[in-house]
PDB file of C-alpha atoms in Angstrom:
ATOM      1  CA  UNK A  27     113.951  38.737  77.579  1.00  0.00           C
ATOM      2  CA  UNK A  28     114.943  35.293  79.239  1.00  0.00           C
ATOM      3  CA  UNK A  29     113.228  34.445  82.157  1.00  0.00           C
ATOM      4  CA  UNK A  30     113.195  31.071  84.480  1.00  0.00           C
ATOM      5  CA  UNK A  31     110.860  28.984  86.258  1.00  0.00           C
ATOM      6  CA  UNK A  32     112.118  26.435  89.104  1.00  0.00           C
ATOM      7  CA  UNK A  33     110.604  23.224  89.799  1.00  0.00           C
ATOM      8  CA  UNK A  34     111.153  19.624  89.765  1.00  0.00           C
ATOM      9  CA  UNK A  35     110.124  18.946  86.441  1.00  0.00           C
ATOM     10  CA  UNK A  36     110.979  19.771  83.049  1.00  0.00           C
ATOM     11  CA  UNK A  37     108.016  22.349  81.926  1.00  0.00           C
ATOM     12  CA  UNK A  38     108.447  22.945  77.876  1.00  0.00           C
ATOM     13  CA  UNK A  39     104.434  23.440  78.060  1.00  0.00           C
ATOM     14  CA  UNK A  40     104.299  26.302  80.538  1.00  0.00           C
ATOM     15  CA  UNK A  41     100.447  25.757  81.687  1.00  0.00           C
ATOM     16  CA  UNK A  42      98.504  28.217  84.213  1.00  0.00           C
ATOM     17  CA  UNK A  43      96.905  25.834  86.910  1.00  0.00           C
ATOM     18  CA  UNK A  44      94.139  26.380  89.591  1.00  0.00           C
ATOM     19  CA  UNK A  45      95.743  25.313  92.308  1.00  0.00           C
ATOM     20  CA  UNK A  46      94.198  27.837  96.010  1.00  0.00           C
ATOM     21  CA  UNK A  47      94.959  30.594  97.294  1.00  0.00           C
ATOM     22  CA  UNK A  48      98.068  31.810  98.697  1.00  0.00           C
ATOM     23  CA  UNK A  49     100.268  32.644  95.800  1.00  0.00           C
ATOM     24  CA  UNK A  50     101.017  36.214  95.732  1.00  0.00           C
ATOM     25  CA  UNK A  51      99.860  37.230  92.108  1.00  0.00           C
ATOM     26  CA  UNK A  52      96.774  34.694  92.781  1.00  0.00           C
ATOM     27  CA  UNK A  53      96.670  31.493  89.714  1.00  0.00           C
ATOM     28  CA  UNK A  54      98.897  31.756  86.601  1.00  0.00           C
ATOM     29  CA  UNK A  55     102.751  30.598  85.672  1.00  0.00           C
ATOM     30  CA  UNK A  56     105.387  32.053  88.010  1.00  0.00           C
ATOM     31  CA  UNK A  57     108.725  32.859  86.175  1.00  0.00           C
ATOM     32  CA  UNK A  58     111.767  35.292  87.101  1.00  0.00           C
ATOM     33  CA  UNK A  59     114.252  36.994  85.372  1.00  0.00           C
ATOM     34  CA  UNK A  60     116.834  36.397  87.776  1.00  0.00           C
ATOM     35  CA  UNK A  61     118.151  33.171  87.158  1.00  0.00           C
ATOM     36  CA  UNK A  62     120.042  32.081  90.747  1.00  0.00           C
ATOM     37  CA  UNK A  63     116.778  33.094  92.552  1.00  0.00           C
ATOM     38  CA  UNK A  64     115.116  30.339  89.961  1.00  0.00           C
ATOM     39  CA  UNK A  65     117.643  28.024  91.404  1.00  0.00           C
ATOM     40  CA  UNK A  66     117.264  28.315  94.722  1.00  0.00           C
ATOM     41  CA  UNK A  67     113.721  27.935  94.229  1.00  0.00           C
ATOM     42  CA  UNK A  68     113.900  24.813  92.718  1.00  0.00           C
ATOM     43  CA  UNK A  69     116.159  23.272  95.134  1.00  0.00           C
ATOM     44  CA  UNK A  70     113.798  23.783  97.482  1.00  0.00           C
ATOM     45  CA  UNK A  71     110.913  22.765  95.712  1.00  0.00           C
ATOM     46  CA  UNK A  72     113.154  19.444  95.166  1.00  0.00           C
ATOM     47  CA  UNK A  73     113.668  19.436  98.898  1.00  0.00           C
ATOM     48  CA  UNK A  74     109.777  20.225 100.070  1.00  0.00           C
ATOM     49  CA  UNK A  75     109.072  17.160  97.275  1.00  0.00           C
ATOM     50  CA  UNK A  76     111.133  15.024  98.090  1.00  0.00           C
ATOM     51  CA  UNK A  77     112.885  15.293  95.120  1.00  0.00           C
ATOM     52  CA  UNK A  78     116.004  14.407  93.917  1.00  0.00           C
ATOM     53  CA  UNK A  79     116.148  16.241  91.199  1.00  0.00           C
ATOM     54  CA  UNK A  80     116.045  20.159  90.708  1.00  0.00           C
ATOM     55  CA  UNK A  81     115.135  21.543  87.327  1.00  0.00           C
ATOM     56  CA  UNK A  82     115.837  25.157  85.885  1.00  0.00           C
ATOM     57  CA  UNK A  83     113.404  25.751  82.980  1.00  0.00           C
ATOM     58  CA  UNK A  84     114.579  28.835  80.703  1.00  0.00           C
ATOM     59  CA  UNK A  85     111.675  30.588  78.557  1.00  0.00           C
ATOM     60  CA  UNK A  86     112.451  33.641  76.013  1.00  0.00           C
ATOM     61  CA  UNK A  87     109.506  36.213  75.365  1.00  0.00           C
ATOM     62  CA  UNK A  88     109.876  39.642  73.024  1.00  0.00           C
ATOM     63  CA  UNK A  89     109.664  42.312  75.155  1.00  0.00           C
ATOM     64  CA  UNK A  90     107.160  44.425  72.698  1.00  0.00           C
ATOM     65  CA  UNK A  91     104.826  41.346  73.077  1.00  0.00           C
ATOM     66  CA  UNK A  92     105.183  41.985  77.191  1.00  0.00           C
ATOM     67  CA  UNK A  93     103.763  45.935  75.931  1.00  0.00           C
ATOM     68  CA  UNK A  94     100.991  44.518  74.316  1.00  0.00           C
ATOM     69  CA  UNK A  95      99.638  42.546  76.895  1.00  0.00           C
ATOM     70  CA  UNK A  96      97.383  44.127  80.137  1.00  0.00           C
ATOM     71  CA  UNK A  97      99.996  43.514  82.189  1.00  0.00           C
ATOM     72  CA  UNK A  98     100.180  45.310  85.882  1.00  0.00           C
ATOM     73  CA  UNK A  99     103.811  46.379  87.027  1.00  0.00           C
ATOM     74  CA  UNK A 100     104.304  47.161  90.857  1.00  0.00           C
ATOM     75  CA  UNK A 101     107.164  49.460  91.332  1.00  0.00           C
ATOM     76  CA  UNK A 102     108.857  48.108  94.320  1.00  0.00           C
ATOM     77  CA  UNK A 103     106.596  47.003  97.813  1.00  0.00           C
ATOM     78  CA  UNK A 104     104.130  49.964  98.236  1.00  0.00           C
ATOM     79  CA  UNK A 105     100.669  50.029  99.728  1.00  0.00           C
ATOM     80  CA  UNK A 106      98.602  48.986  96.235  1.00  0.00           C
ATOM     81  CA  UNK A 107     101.276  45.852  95.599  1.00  0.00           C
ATOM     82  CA  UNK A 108     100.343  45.169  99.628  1.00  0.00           C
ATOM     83  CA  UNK A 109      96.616  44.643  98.665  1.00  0.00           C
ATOM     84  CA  UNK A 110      97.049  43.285  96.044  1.00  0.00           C
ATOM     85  CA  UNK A 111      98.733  40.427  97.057  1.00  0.00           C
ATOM     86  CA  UNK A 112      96.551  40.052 100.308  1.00  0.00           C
ATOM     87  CA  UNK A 113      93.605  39.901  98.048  1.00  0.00           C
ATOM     88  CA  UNK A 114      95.127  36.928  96.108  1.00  0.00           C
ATOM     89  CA  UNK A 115      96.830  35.283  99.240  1.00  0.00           C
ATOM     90  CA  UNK A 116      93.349  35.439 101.137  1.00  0.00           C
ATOM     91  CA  UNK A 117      90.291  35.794  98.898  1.00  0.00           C
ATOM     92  CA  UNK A 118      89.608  32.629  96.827  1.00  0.00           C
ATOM     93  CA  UNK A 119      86.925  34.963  95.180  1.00  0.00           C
ATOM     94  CA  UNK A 120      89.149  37.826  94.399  1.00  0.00           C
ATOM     95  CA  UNK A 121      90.544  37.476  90.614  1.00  0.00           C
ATOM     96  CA  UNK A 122      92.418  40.357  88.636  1.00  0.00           C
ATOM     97  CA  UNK A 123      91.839  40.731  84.611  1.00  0.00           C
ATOM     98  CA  UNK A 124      95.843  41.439  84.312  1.00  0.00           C
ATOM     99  CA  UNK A 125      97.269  38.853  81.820  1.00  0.00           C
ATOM    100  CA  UNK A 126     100.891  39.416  83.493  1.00  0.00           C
ATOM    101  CA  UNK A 127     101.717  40.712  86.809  1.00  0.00           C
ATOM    102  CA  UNK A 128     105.333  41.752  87.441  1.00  0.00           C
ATOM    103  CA  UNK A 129     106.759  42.585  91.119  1.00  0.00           C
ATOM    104  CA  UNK A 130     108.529  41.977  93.830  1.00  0.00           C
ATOM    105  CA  UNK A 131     108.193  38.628  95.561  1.00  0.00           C
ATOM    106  CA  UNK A 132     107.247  37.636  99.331  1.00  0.00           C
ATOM    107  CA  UNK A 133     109.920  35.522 100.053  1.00  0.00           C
ATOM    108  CA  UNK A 134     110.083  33.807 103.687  1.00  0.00           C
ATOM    109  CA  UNK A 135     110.323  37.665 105.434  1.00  0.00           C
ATOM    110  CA  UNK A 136     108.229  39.298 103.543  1.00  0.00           C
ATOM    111  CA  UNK A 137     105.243  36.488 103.471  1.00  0.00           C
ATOM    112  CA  UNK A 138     105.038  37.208 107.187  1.00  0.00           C
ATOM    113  CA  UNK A 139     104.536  39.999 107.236  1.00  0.00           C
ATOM    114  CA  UNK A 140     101.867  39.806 104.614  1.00  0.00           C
ATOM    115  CA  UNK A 141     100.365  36.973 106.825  1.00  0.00           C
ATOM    116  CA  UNK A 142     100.663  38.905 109.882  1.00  0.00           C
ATOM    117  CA  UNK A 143      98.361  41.640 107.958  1.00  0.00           C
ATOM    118  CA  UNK A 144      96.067  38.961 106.565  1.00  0.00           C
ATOM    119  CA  UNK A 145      95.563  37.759 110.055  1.00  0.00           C
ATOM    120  CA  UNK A 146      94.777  41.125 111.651  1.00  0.00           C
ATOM    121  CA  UNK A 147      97.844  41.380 113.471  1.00  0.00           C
ATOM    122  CA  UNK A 148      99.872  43.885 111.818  1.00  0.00           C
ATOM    123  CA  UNK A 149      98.598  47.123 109.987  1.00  0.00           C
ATOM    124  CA  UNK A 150      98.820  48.237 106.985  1.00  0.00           C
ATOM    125  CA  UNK A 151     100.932  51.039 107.152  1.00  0.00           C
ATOM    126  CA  UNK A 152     102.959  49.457 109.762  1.00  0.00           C
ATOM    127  CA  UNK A 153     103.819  46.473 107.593  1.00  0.00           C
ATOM    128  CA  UNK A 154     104.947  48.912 104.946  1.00  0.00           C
ATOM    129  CA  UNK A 155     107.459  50.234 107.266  1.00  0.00           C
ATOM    130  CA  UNK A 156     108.919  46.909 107.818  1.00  0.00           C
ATOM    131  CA  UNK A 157     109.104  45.913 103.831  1.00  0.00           C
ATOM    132  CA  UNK A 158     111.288  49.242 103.191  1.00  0.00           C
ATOM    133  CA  UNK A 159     114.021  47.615 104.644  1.00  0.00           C
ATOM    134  CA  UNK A 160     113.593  43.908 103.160  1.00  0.00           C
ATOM    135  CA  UNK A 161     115.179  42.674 100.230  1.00  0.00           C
ATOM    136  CA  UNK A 162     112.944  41.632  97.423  1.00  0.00           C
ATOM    137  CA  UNK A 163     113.163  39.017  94.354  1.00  0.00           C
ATOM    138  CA  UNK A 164     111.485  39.703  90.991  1.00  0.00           C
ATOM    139  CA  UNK A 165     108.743  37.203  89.438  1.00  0.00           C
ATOM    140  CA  UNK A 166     106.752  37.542  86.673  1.00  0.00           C
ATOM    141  CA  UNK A 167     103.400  35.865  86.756  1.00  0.00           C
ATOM    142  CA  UNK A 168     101.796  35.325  83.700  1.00  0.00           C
ATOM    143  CA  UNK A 169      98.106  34.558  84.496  1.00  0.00           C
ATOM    144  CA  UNK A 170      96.214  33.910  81.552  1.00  0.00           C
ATOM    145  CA  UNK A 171      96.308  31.712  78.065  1.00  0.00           C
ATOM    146  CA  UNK A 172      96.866  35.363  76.222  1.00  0.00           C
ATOM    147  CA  UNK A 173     100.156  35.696  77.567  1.00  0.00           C
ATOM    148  CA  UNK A 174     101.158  32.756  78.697  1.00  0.00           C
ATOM    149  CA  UNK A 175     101.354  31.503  74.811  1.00  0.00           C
ATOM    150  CA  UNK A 176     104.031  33.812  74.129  1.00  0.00           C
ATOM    151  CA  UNK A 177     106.826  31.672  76.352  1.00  0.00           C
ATOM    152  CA  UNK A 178     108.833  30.200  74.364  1.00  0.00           C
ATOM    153  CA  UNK A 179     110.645  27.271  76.138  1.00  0.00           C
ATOM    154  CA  UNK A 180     114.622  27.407  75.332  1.00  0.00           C
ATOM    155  CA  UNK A 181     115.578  24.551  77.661  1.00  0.00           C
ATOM    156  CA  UNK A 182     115.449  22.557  81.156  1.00  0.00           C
ATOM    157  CA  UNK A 183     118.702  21.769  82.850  1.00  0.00           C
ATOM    158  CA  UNK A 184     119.084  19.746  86.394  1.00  0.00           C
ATOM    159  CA  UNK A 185     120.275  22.335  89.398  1.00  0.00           C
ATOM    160  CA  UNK A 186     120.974  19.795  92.262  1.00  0.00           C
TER     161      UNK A 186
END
């Protein structure tokens, strides 16, 4: 399976950084298998950095490897992929023993409505209402050493 990560720079050492809370999956390496969403991403990354340049990074990992990993695979938005990612957005204490998490993203839309639950202004089950009708992205977070040693970096390519 080929999948992409979007940034500004040219990643052939895919590394899982600590950086806070707020990212949906909580720490790890974020990756997609849909490559124009990568794109997009990193032309906006490029833009928020004032950056000129926009770089697609392309990884290959064996599927079976993906099966032998504790990974967690949310099924679409439902209530369990809701907490989860309000956990990791809001709880620098909360951590998950998954070593890849695979789901759907929460793009602009989607992220508030997550922070409108995270805030207390929006229940639960009424936020899940409004994410049935919102499209959703794929990304693929691998969040620990164990899997994140199985990318194997094909090549970086500027996307301005």
């Amino acid at each position: 399976m080929i999948v992409y990560h979007g940034g500004t720079d040219i990643v052939s050492v895919p590394k899982i950084l600590d950086t806070f809370t707020g990212r949906d999956f909580g720490n790890g390496f974020y990756t997609t298998d849909i490559r124009e969403q990568a794109i997009k991403w990193a032309r906006r990354q490029a833009r928020h950095r004032n950056k000129t340049e926009a770089v697609l990074n392309s990884y290959e990992i064996d599927d079976t490897i993906l099966r032998t990993l504790n990974a967690k695979a949310f099924d679409g938005y439902s209530m369990e992929w809701l907490e989860f990612v309000v956990n990791c957005r809001s709880d620098a204490a909360f951590s998950h023993n998954y070593d890849v998490v695979i789901g759907k993203i929460a793009n602009d839309d989607v992220g508030e409505t997550v922070q409108a639950v995270i805030d207390g202004l929006m229940p639960k089950d009424f936020a899940m209402s409004r994410l049935a009708f919102m499209h959703a992205n794929n990304q693929i977070c691998f969040s620990t050493q164990n899997s994140i040693i199985h990318l194997q970096f094909i090549t970086a390519e500027k996307v301005n």
